[in-house]
């Protein structure tokens, strides 16, 4: 499921406009957890308030969760076979590349010049904290504090 | 493992991440390193299952919940995945009041940048684990 697909479905029918979509995108980026779930919650809220939000959340998450549950249960039973383990290892290698791609996708908007220095400083501190064995929550908290006290790029001040 | 504990630990991870896979470092810390409820290999399998499935990228927490606590754990994982999304609604009302403040926006940016760094660490760890498995199978 992609937000772009949702945008096309809803804007072509005139149910939301480009401005609604922009606001939903911005807020979903700042909502903890999975971006697309936050987006569908706001879509549901837009039309039927809490009922719509909960309904949208269930519809967007249950089918995938059932598939994940079934696959996990199957994997737990068959992963003792060498061929299966080899396939899994290759799959995990691919998954690790996808994880790294996710990291790049997150970082990319912060690399252009106005915020590049801030990005390097925050990322550098985060790397040092990770190397020192800090927990992820602490790394995120320190990053938030450092980023908020660094001088802001001129365009955001 | 108690489903309530699974839910709370997974919720901690999903509440402190800003992307589908962003919760991975915290989950590894809590489930693999601290509590040893699942192995690195099971975590890798959960990621693989999550990525191989249509739907939200964060759905791998359902698999983590399953490996840690069976079907009740999977249910706890699903709840932990969907709970943070509901925060979008109060955010929707607050956002116009707060997000225009540059310092608040900068703090959120910092969290996102650090999430990316943590993800690189998790991705590298998964890759090393997979290569190790392949080498073990060869020998």
PDB file of C-alpha atoms in Angstrom:
ATOM      1  CA  UNK A   1       0.000   0.000   0.000  1.00  0.00           C
ATOM      2  CA  UNK A   2       1.412   3.404  -0.842  1.00  0.00           C
ATOM      3  CA  UNK A   3       0.318   6.887   0.122  1.00  0.00           C
ATOM      4  CA  UNK A   4       0.658   7.880  -3.537  1.00  0.00           C
ATOM      5  CA  UNK A   5      -1.931   5.253  -4.475  1.00  0.00           C
ATOM      6  CA  UNK A   6      -4.278   6.528  -1.769  1.00  0.00           C
ATOM      7  CA  UNK A   7      -3.769  10.110  -2.930  1.00  0.00           C
ATOM      8  CA  UNK A   8      -4.685   9.214  -6.501  1.00  0.00           C
ATOM      9  CA  UNK A   9      -7.785   7.271  -5.458  1.00  0.00           C
ATOM     10  CA  UNK A  10      -9.098  10.022  -3.184  1.00  0.00           C
ATOM     11  CA  UNK A  11      -8.175  13.130  -5.170  1.00  0.00           C
ATOM     12  CA  UNK A  12      -9.475  11.838  -8.513  1.00  0.00           C
ATOM     13  CA  UNK A  13     -12.836  11.228  -6.849  1.00  0.00           C
ATOM     14  CA  UNK A  14     -12.719  14.706  -5.333  1.00  0.00           C
ATOM     15  CA  UNK A  15     -12.931  13.360  -1.766  1.00  0.00           C
ATOM     16  CA  UNK A  16      -9.816  15.266  -0.673  1.00  0.00           C
ATOM     17  CA  UNK A  17      -7.877  18.035  -2.401  1.00  0.00           C
ATOM     18  CA  UNK A  18      -4.137  18.564  -2.788  1.00  0.00           C
ATOM     19  CA  UNK A  19      -4.038  20.775   0.318  1.00  0.00           C
ATOM     20  CA  UNK A  20      -5.685  18.102   2.500  1.00  0.00           C
ATOM     21  CA  UNK A  21      -3.199  15.583   1.130  1.00  0.00           C
ATOM     22  CA  UNK A  22      -0.270  17.886   1.930  1.00  0.00           C
ATOM     23  CA  UNK A  23      -1.449  18.407   5.503  1.00  0.00           C
ATOM     24  CA  UNK A  24      -2.020  14.662   5.990  1.00  0.00           C
ATOM     25  CA  UNK A  25       1.428  13.874   4.610  1.00  0.00           C
ATOM     26  CA  UNK A  26       3.124  16.413   6.888  1.00  0.00           C
ATOM     27  CA  UNK A  27       1.341  15.182   9.997  1.00  0.00           C
ATOM     28  CA  UNK A  28       1.852  11.508   9.181  1.00  0.00           C
ATOM     29  CA  UNK A  29       5.611  12.205   8.934  1.00  0.00           C
ATOM     30  CA  UNK A  30       5.535  13.621  12.458  1.00  0.00           C
ATOM     31  CA  UNK A  31       3.351  10.884  13.904  1.00  0.00           C
ATOM     32  CA  UNK A  32       5.226   8.047  15.601  1.00  0.00           C
ATOM     33  CA  UNK A  33       4.950   4.620  14.012  1.00  0.00           C
ATOM     34  CA  UNK A  34       4.023   3.684  10.470  1.00  0.00           C
ATOM     35  CA  UNK A  35       3.488   6.658   8.167  1.00  0.00           C
ATOM     36  CA  UNK A  36       0.784   5.108   5.994  1.00  0.00           C
ATOM     37  CA  UNK A  37      -1.317   4.113   9.023  1.00  0.00           C
ATOM     38  CA  UNK A  38      -1.273   7.674  10.360  1.00  0.00           C
ATOM     39  CA  UNK A  39      -2.309   8.852   6.889  1.00  0.00           C
ATOM     40  CA  UNK A  40      -5.316   6.505   6.671  1.00  0.00           C
ATOM     41  CA  UNK A  41      -6.380   7.423  10.219  1.00  0.00           C
ATOM     42  CA  UNK A  42      -6.596  11.065   9.161  1.00  0.00           C
ATOM     43  CA  UNK A  43      -8.490  10.092   6.006  1.00  0.00           C
ATOM     44  CA  UNK A  44     -11.011   8.181   8.103  1.00  0.00           C
ATOM     45  CA  UNK A  45     -11.224  11.043  10.626  1.00  0.00           C
ATOM     46  CA  UNK A  46     -11.870  13.518   7.815  1.00  0.00           C
ATOM     47  CA  UNK A  47     -15.075  11.713   6.801  1.00  0.00           C
ATOM     48  CA  UNK A  48     -16.474   9.968   9.903  1.00  0.00           C
ATOM     49  CA  UNK A  49     -14.393  11.192  12.886  1.00  0.00           C
ATOM     50  CA  UNK A  50     -13.381   8.442  15.355  1.00  0.00           C
ATOM     51  CA  UNK A  51     -15.492   5.735  13.738  1.00  0.00           C
ATOM     52  CA  UNK A  52     -13.908   6.462  10.370  1.00  0.00           C
ATOM     53  CA  UNK A  53     -10.425   6.625  11.853  1.00  0.00           C
ATOM     54  CA  UNK A  54     -10.698   3.272  13.616  1.00  0.00           C
ATOM     55  CA  UNK A  55     -12.372   1.626  10.622  1.00  0.00           C
ATOM     56  CA  UNK A  56      -9.646   2.898   8.257  1.00  0.00           C
ATOM     57  CA  UNK A  57      -6.942   1.723  10.646  1.00  0.00           C
ATOM     58  CA  UNK A  58      -8.397  -1.780  10.884  1.00  0.00           C
ATOM     59  CA  UNK A  59      -8.931  -2.086   7.128  1.00  0.00           C
ATOM     60  CA  UNK A  60      -5.384  -0.875   6.409  1.00  0.00           C
ATOM     61  CA  UNK A  61      -3.639  -3.091   8.951  1.00  0.00           C
ATOM     62  CA  UNK A  62      -5.552  -6.358   9.466  1.00  0.00           C
ATOM     63  CA  UNK A  63      -5.041  -8.045   6.059  1.00  0.00           C
ATOM     64  CA  UNK A  64      -1.267  -7.456   6.089  1.00  0.00           C
ATOM     65  CA  UNK A  65      -1.039  -8.503   9.741  1.00  0.00           C
ATOM     66  CA  UNK A  66      -2.865 -11.764   9.022  1.00  0.00           C
ATOM     67  CA  UNK A  67      -0.475 -12.507   6.162  1.00  0.00           C
ATOM     68  CA  UNK A  68       2.531 -11.694   8.370  1.00  0.00           C
ATOM     69  CA  UNK A  69       1.133 -13.896  11.138  1.00  0.00           C
ATOM     70  CA  UNK A  70       0.579 -16.832   8.737  1.00  0.00           C
ATOM     71  CA  UNK A  71       4.014 -16.501   7.158  1.00  0.00           C
ATOM     72  CA  UNK A  72       5.690 -16.272  10.580  1.00  0.00           C
ATOM     73  CA  UNK A  73       3.884 -19.383  11.805  1.00  0.00           C
ATOM     74  CA  UNK A  74       4.894 -21.235   8.638  1.00  0.00           C
ATOM     75  CA  UNK A  75       8.511 -20.094   8.888  1.00  0.00           C
ATOM     76  CA  UNK A  76       8.724 -21.235  12.508  1.00  0.00           C
ATOM     77  CA  UNK A  77       7.859 -24.764  11.358  1.00  0.00           C
ATOM     78  CA  UNK A  78      10.018 -25.132   8.252  1.00  0.00           C
ATOM     79  CA  UNK A  79      13.182 -23.190   9.065  1.00  0.00           C
ATOM     80  CA  UNK A  80      15.064 -26.324  10.199  1.00  0.00           C
ATOM     81  CA  UNK A  81      15.577 -27.479   6.581  1.00  0.00           C
ATOM     82  CA  UNK A  82      18.922 -26.448   5.074  1.00  0.00           C
ATOM     83  CA  UNK A  83      17.427 -25.298   1.776  1.00  0.00           C
ATOM     84  CA  UNK A  84      14.884 -23.154   3.608  1.00  0.00           C
ATOM     85  CA  UNK A  85      17.596 -21.666   5.817  1.00  0.00           C
ATOM     86  CA  UNK A  86      19.724 -20.834   2.785  1.00  0.00           C
ATOM     87  CA  UNK A  87      16.772 -19.153   1.109  1.00  0.00           C
ATOM     88  CA  UNK A  88      16.019 -17.270   4.321  1.00  0.00           C
ATOM     89  CA  UNK A  89      19.613 -16.084   4.624  1.00  0.00           C
ATOM     90  CA  UNK A  90      19.520 -14.703   1.079  1.00  0.00           C
ATOM     91  CA  UNK A  91      16.150 -13.128   1.817  1.00  0.00           C
ATOM     92  CA  UNK A  92      17.498 -11.540   4.993  1.00  0.00           C
ATOM     93  CA  UNK A  93      20.445 -10.170   3.045  1.00  0.00           C
ATOM     94  CA  UNK A  94      17.965  -8.550   0.669  1.00  0.00           C
ATOM     95  CA  UNK A  95      15.916  -7.293   3.643  1.00  0.00           C
ATOM     96  CA  UNK A  96      19.030  -5.704   5.132  1.00  0.00           C
ATOM     97  CA  UNK A  97      19.564  -3.789   1.899  1.00  0.00           C
ATOM     98  CA  UNK A  98      15.945  -2.645   2.107  1.00  0.00           C
ATOM     99  CA  UNK A  99      16.502  -1.485   5.696  1.00  0.00           C
ATOM    100  CA  UNK A 100      19.523   0.526   4.554  1.00  0.00           C
ATOM    101  CA  UNK A 101      17.412   1.952   1.726  1.00  0.00           C
ATOM    102  CA  UNK A 102      14.799   3.009   4.317  1.00  0.00           C
ATOM    103  CA  UNK A 103      17.538   4.819   6.232  1.00  0.00           C
ATOM    104  CA  UNK A 104      18.634   6.614   3.082  1.00  0.00           C
ATOM    105  CA  UNK A 105      15.025   7.545   2.297  1.00  0.00           C
ATOM    106  CA  UNK A 106      14.724   9.135   5.762  1.00  0.00           C
ATOM    107  CA  UNK A 107      18.023  10.976   5.545  1.00  0.00           C
ATOM    108  CA  UNK A 108      17.843  12.244   1.964  1.00  0.00           C
ATOM    109  CA  UNK A 109      15.540  15.264   2.563  1.00  0.00           C
ATOM    110  CA  UNK A 110      18.051  16.602   5.133  1.00  0.00           C
ATOM    111  CA  UNK A 111      21.112  16.518   2.886  1.00  0.00           C
ATOM    112  CA  UNK A 112      20.568  19.619   0.720  1.00  0.00           C
ATOM    113  CA  UNK A 113      22.701  22.604   1.711  1.00  0.00           C
ATOM    114  CA  UNK A 114      20.610  24.686   4.172  1.00  0.00           C
ATOM    115  CA  UNK A 115      20.330  21.825   6.668  1.00  0.00           C
ATOM    116  CA  UNK A 116      23.382  19.741   5.707  1.00  0.00           C
ATOM    117  CA  UNK A 117      25.599  20.879   8.581  1.00  0.00           C
ATOM    118  CA  UNK A 118      22.835  20.232  11.125  1.00  0.00           C
ATOM    119  CA  UNK A 119      22.319  16.778   9.620  1.00  0.00           C
ATOM    120  CA  UNK A 120      26.011  15.901   9.897  1.00  0.00           C
ATOM    121  CA  UNK A 121      26.225  17.162  13.479  1.00  0.00           C
ATOM    122  CA  UNK A 122      23.090  15.307  14.629  1.00  0.00           C
ATOM    123  CA  UNK A 123      24.041  12.148  12.717  1.00  0.00           C
ATOM    124  CA  UNK A 124      27.596  12.339  14.099  1.00  0.00           C
ATOM    125  CA  UNK A 125      26.360  12.614  17.673  1.00  0.00           C
ATOM    126  CA  UNK A 126      23.934   9.747  17.072  1.00  0.00           C
ATOM    127  CA  UNK A 127      26.745   7.568  15.695  1.00  0.00           C
ATOM    128  CA  UNK A 128      28.950   8.325  18.720  1.00  0.00           C
ATOM    129  CA  UNK A 129      26.083   7.481  21.088  1.00  0.00           C
ATOM    130  CA  UNK A 130      25.381   4.211  19.259  1.00  0.00           C
ATOM    131  CA  UNK A 131      29.075   3.277  19.438  1.00  0.00           C
ATOM    132  CA  UNK A 132      29.040   4.094  23.167  1.00  0.00           C
ATOM    133  CA  UNK A 133      26.105   1.710  23.599  1.00  0.00           C
ATOM    134  CA  UNK A 134      23.327   4.228  24.323  1.00  0.00           C
ATOM    135  CA  UNK A 135      19.774   2.904  23.981  1.00  0.00           C
ATOM    136  CA  UNK A 136      17.805   3.996  20.880  1.00  0.00           C
ATOM    137  CA  UNK A 137      15.397   6.108  22.961  1.00  0.00           C
ATOM    138  CA  UNK A 138      18.316   8.033  24.480  1.00  0.00           C
ATOM    139  CA  UNK A 139      19.887   8.494  21.058  1.00  0.00           C
ATOM    140  CA  UNK A 140      16.626   9.937  19.729  1.00  0.00           C
ATOM    141  CA  UNK A 141      16.130  12.226  22.732  1.00  0.00           C
ATOM    142  CA  UNK A 142      19.666  13.602  22.557  1.00  0.00           C
ATOM    143  CA  UNK A 143      19.280  14.097  18.796  1.00  0.00           C
ATOM    144  CA  UNK A 144      16.042  16.044  19.355  1.00  0.00           C
ATOM    145  CA  UNK A 145      17.663  18.303  21.960  1.00  0.00           C
ATOM    146  CA  UNK A 146      20.815  18.936  19.912  1.00  0.00           C
ATOM    147  CA  UNK A 147      18.873  19.600  16.739  1.00  0.00           C
ATOM    148  CA  UNK A 148      16.596  22.083  18.523  1.00  0.00           C
ATOM    149  CA  UNK A 149      19.469  24.088  20.043  1.00  0.00           C
ATOM    150  CA  UNK A 150      21.654  24.255  16.921  1.00  0.00           C
ATOM    151  CA  UNK A 151      21.415  27.487  14.897  1.00  0.00           C
ATOM    152  CA  UNK A 152      18.513  27.230  12.478  1.00  0.00           C
ATOM    153  CA  UNK A 153      18.989  27.596   8.702  1.00  0.00           C
ATOM    154  CA  UNK A 154      18.024  31.129   7.631  1.00  0.00           C
ATOM    155  CA  UNK A 155      14.967  29.951   5.687  1.00  0.00           C
ATOM    156  CA  UNK A 156      13.309  28.481   8.813  1.00  0.00           C
ATOM    157  CA  UNK A 157      14.004  31.360  11.187  1.00  0.00           C
TER     158      UNK A 157
ATOM    159  CA  UNK B   1       6.459 -14.019  27.110  1.00  0.00           C
ATOM    160  CA  UNK B   2       3.457 -12.162  28.534  1.00  0.00           C
ATOM    161  CA  UNK B   3       1.418 -10.499  25.717  1.00  0.00           C
ATOM    162  CA  UNK B   4       0.993  -7.324  27.779  1.00  0.00           C
ATOM    163  CA  UNK B   5       4.770  -7.011  28.160  1.00  0.00           C
ATOM    164  CA  UNK B   6       5.163  -7.684  24.435  1.00  0.00           C
ATOM    165  CA  UNK B   7       2.624  -4.968  23.689  1.00  0.00           C
ATOM    166  CA  UNK B   8       4.302  -2.429  25.973  1.00  0.00           C
ATOM    167  CA  UNK B   9       7.804  -3.145  24.658  1.00  0.00           C
ATOM    168  CA  UNK B  10       6.672  -3.022  21.026  1.00  0.00           C
ATOM    169  CA  UNK B  11       4.656   0.109  21.750  1.00  0.00           C
ATOM    170  CA  UNK B  12       7.759   1.754  23.201  1.00  0.00           C
ATOM    171  CA  UNK B  13       9.563   0.938  19.959  1.00  0.00           C
ATOM    172  CA  UNK B  14       6.797   2.069  17.598  1.00  0.00           C
ATOM    173  CA  UNK B  15       6.113   5.238  19.596  1.00  0.00           C
ATOM    174  CA  UNK B  16       9.739   6.309  19.297  1.00  0.00           C
ATOM    175  CA  UNK B  17      10.091   5.697  15.570  1.00  0.00           C
ATOM    176  CA  UNK B  18       9.035   7.744  12.577  1.00  0.00           C
ATOM    177  CA  UNK B  19       9.082   5.140   9.812  1.00  0.00           C
ATOM    178  CA  UNK B  20       8.013   1.544   9.336  1.00  0.00           C
ATOM    179  CA  UNK B  21      11.428   0.073  10.089  1.00  0.00           C
ATOM    180  CA  UNK B  22      12.488   2.828  12.478  1.00  0.00           C
ATOM    181  CA  UNK B  23      11.439   0.746  15.460  1.00  0.00           C
ATOM    182  CA  UNK B  24      13.933  -1.994  14.625  1.00  0.00           C
ATOM    183  CA  UNK B  25      16.858  -0.801  16.809  1.00  0.00           C
ATOM    184  CA  UNK B  26      14.693  -0.509  19.932  1.00  0.00           C
ATOM    185  CA  UNK B  27      13.053  -3.882  19.283  1.00  0.00           C
ATOM    186  CA  UNK B  28      16.444  -5.527  18.878  1.00  0.00           C
ATOM    187  CA  UNK B  29      17.613  -3.912  22.110  1.00  0.00           C
ATOM    188  CA  UNK B  30      14.577  -5.057  24.126  1.00  0.00           C
ATOM    189  CA  UNK B  31      13.741  -8.448  22.624  1.00  0.00           C
ATOM    190  CA  UNK B  32      17.140  -9.777  21.540  1.00  0.00           C
ATOM    191  CA  UNK B  33      19.721  -8.172  23.817  1.00  0.00           C
ATOM    192  CA  UNK B  34      17.955  -7.353  27.096  1.00  0.00           C
ATOM    193  CA  UNK B  35      15.252 -10.013  27.430  1.00  0.00           C
ATOM    194  CA  UNK B  36      16.491 -12.647  24.964  1.00  0.00           C
ATOM    195  CA  UNK B  37      12.879 -13.397  24.048  1.00  0.00           C
ATOM    196  CA  UNK B  38      13.798 -13.909  20.398  1.00  0.00           C
ATOM    197  CA  UNK B  39      17.067 -14.514  18.552  1.00  0.00           C
ATOM    198  CA  UNK B  40      18.741 -12.240  16.019  1.00  0.00           C
ATOM    199  CA  UNK B  41      17.793 -14.832  13.407  1.00  0.00           C
ATOM    200  CA  UNK B  42      14.110 -14.645  14.342  1.00  0.00           C
ATOM    201  CA  UNK B  43      14.261 -10.860  14.231  1.00  0.00           C
ATOM    202  CA  UNK B  44      15.767 -11.079  10.758  1.00  0.00           C
ATOM    203  CA  UNK B  45      13.007 -13.474   9.713  1.00  0.00           C
ATOM    204  CA  UNK B  46      10.412 -11.058  11.081  1.00  0.00           C
ATOM    205  CA  UNK B  47      11.902  -8.243   9.006  1.00  0.00           C
ATOM    206  CA  UNK B  48      11.958 -10.482   5.952  1.00  0.00           C
ATOM    207  CA  UNK B  49       8.319 -11.504   6.432  1.00  0.00           C
ATOM    208  CA  UNK B  50       7.306  -7.897   6.997  1.00  0.00           C
ATOM    209  CA  UNK B  51       9.061  -6.706   3.864  1.00  0.00           C
ATOM    210  CA  UNK B  52       7.759  -9.574   1.746  1.00  0.00           C
ATOM    211  CA  UNK B  53       4.167  -8.757   2.649  1.00  0.00           C
ATOM    212  CA  UNK B  54       1.903  -6.162   1.075  1.00  0.00           C
ATOM    213  CA  UNK B  55       0.738  -3.470   3.456  1.00  0.00           C
ATOM    214  CA  UNK B  56       2.430  -1.222   6.008  1.00  0.00           C
ATOM    215  CA  UNK B  57       6.191  -1.704   6.368  1.00  0.00           C
ATOM    216  CA  UNK B  58       5.827  -1.683  10.152  1.00  0.00           C
ATOM    217  CA  UNK B  59       3.818  -4.922  10.009  1.00  0.00           C
ATOM    218  CA  UNK B  60       6.950  -6.863  10.914  1.00  0.00           C
ATOM    219  CA  UNK B  61       6.182  -6.105  14.590  1.00  0.00           C
ATOM    220  CA  UNK B  62       3.311  -8.620  14.280  1.00  0.00           C
ATOM    221  CA  UNK B  63       5.906 -11.239  13.393  1.00  0.00           C
ATOM    222  CA  UNK B  64       8.163 -10.138  16.269  1.00  0.00           C
ATOM    223  CA  UNK B  65       5.181 -10.516  18.599  1.00  0.00           C
ATOM    224  CA  UNK B  66       4.479 -13.980  17.200  1.00  0.00           C
ATOM    225  CA  UNK B  67       8.051 -15.195  17.686  1.00  0.00           C
ATOM    226  CA  UNK B  68       8.088 -13.801  21.235  1.00  0.00           C
ATOM    227  CA  UNK B  69       4.664 -14.986  22.391  1.00  0.00           C
ATOM    228  CA  UNK B  70       2.790 -17.046  19.774  1.00  0.00           C
ATOM    229  CA  UNK B  71      -0.640 -15.924  18.489  1.00  0.00           C
ATOM    230  CA  UNK B  72      -1.366 -13.685  21.547  1.00  0.00           C
ATOM    231  CA  UNK B  73       2.011 -12.056  20.933  1.00  0.00           C
ATOM    232  CA  UNK B  74       1.064 -11.461  17.293  1.00  0.00           C
ATOM    233  CA  UNK B  75      -2.124  -9.745  18.463  1.00  0.00           C
ATOM    234  CA  UNK B  76      -0.060  -7.620  20.851  1.00  0.00           C
ATOM    235  CA  UNK B  77       2.216  -6.755  17.919  1.00  0.00           C
ATOM    236  CA  UNK B  78      -0.735  -5.685  15.788  1.00  0.00           C
ATOM    237  CA  UNK B  79      -2.055  -3.467  18.591  1.00  0.00           C
ATOM    238  CA  UNK B  80       1.396  -1.941  19.107  1.00  0.00           C
ATOM    239  CA  UNK B  81       1.589  -1.227  15.375  1.00  0.00           C
ATOM    240  CA  UNK B  82      -1.774   0.555  15.139  1.00  0.00           C
ATOM    241  CA  UNK B  83      -1.794   2.440  18.467  1.00  0.00           C
ATOM    242  CA  UNK B  84       0.651   5.247  17.503  1.00  0.00           C
ATOM    243  CA  UNK B  85      -1.354   6.026  14.338  1.00  0.00           C
ATOM    244  CA  UNK B  86      -4.237   7.263  16.495  1.00  0.00           C
ATOM    245  CA  UNK B  87      -1.952  10.034  17.750  1.00  0.00           C
ATOM    246  CA  UNK B  88      -2.321  11.574  14.295  1.00  0.00           C
ATOM    247  CA  UNK B  89      -5.751  12.874  15.267  1.00  0.00           C
ATOM    248  CA  UNK B  90      -4.736  15.087  18.212  1.00  0.00           C
ATOM    249  CA  UNK B  91      -1.645  16.015  16.179  1.00  0.00           C
ATOM    250  CA  UNK B  92      -3.922  17.119  13.365  1.00  0.00           C
ATOM    251  CA  UNK B  93      -5.489  19.672  15.705  1.00  0.00           C
ATOM    252  CA  UNK B  94      -2.247  20.687  17.432  1.00  0.00           C
ATOM    253  CA  UNK B  95      -0.006  20.781  14.403  1.00  0.00           C
ATOM    254  CA  UNK B  96      -1.080  24.158  13.082  1.00  0.00           C
ATOM    255  CA  UNK B  97      -0.389  25.622  16.532  1.00  0.00           C
ATOM    256  CA  UNK B  98       3.078  24.082  17.125  1.00  0.00           C
ATOM    257  CA  UNK B  99       4.815  22.832  14.009  1.00  0.00           C
ATOM    258  CA  UNK B 100       5.369  26.272  12.549  1.00  0.00           C
ATOM    259  CA  UNK B 101       7.730  26.927  15.497  1.00  0.00           C
ATOM    260  CA  UNK B 102      11.226  26.405  14.055  1.00  0.00           C
ATOM    261  CA  UNK B 103      12.683  24.887  17.241  1.00  0.00           C
ATOM    262  CA  UNK B 104       9.952  22.249  17.487  1.00  0.00           C
ATOM    263  CA  UNK B 105      10.374  21.430  13.816  1.00  0.00           C
ATOM    264  CA  UNK B 106      14.145  21.176  14.295  1.00  0.00           C
ATOM    265  CA  UNK B 107      13.694  18.776  17.225  1.00  0.00           C
ATOM    266  CA  UNK B 108      11.506  16.503  15.096  1.00  0.00           C
ATOM    267  CA  UNK B 109      14.063  16.706  12.268  1.00  0.00           C
ATOM    268  CA  UNK B 110      16.748  15.616  14.739  1.00  0.00           C
ATOM    269  CA  UNK B 111      14.703  12.576  15.713  1.00  0.00           C
ATOM    270  CA  UNK B 112      14.253  11.600  12.071  1.00  0.00           C
ATOM    271  CA  UNK B 113      17.981  11.974  11.306  1.00  0.00           C
ATOM    272  CA  UNK B 114      18.917   9.889  14.354  1.00  0.00           C
ATOM    273  CA  UNK B 115      16.331   7.270  13.299  1.00  0.00           C
ATOM    274  CA  UNK B 116      18.162   6.944   9.991  1.00  0.00           C
ATOM    275  CA  UNK B 117      21.501   6.433  11.802  1.00  0.00           C
ATOM    276  CA  UNK B 118      19.967   3.766  14.036  1.00  0.00           C
ATOM    277  CA  UNK B 119      18.490   2.052  10.985  1.00  0.00           C
ATOM    278  CA  UNK B 120      21.896   1.878   9.317  1.00  0.00           C
ATOM    279  CA  UNK B 121      23.187   0.061  12.400  1.00  0.00           C
ATOM    280  CA  UNK B 122      20.282  -2.384  12.346  1.00  0.00           C
ATOM    281  CA  UNK B 123      20.609  -2.972   8.601  1.00  0.00           C
ATOM    282  CA  UNK B 124      24.312  -3.686   8.944  1.00  0.00           C
ATOM    283  CA  UNK B 125      23.613  -6.076  11.813  1.00  0.00           C
ATOM    284  CA  UNK B 126      21.051  -7.958   9.696  1.00  0.00           C
ATOM    285  CA  UNK B 127      23.487  -8.198   6.792  1.00  0.00           C
ATOM    286  CA  UNK B 128      26.271  -9.592   8.993  1.00  0.00           C
ATOM    287  CA  UNK B 129      23.819 -12.113  10.458  1.00  0.00           C
ATOM    288  CA  UNK B 130      22.720 -13.259   6.977  1.00  0.00           C
ATOM    289  CA  UNK B 131      26.296 -13.618   5.726  1.00  0.00           C
ATOM    290  CA  UNK B 132      27.181 -15.590   8.861  1.00  0.00           C
ATOM    291  CA  UNK B 133      24.219 -17.934   8.256  1.00  0.00           C
ATOM    292  CA  UNK B 134      25.267 -18.506   4.653  1.00  0.00           C
ATOM    293  CA  UNK B 135      28.837 -19.261   5.734  1.00  0.00           C
ATOM    294  CA  UNK B 136      27.589 -21.685   8.414  1.00  0.00           C
ATOM    295  CA  UNK B 137      25.493 -23.508   5.826  1.00  0.00           C
ATOM    296  CA  UNK B 138      28.489 -23.799   3.485  1.00  0.00           C
ATOM    297  CA  UNK B 139      30.794 -25.286   6.116  1.00  0.00           C
TER     298      UNK B 139
END
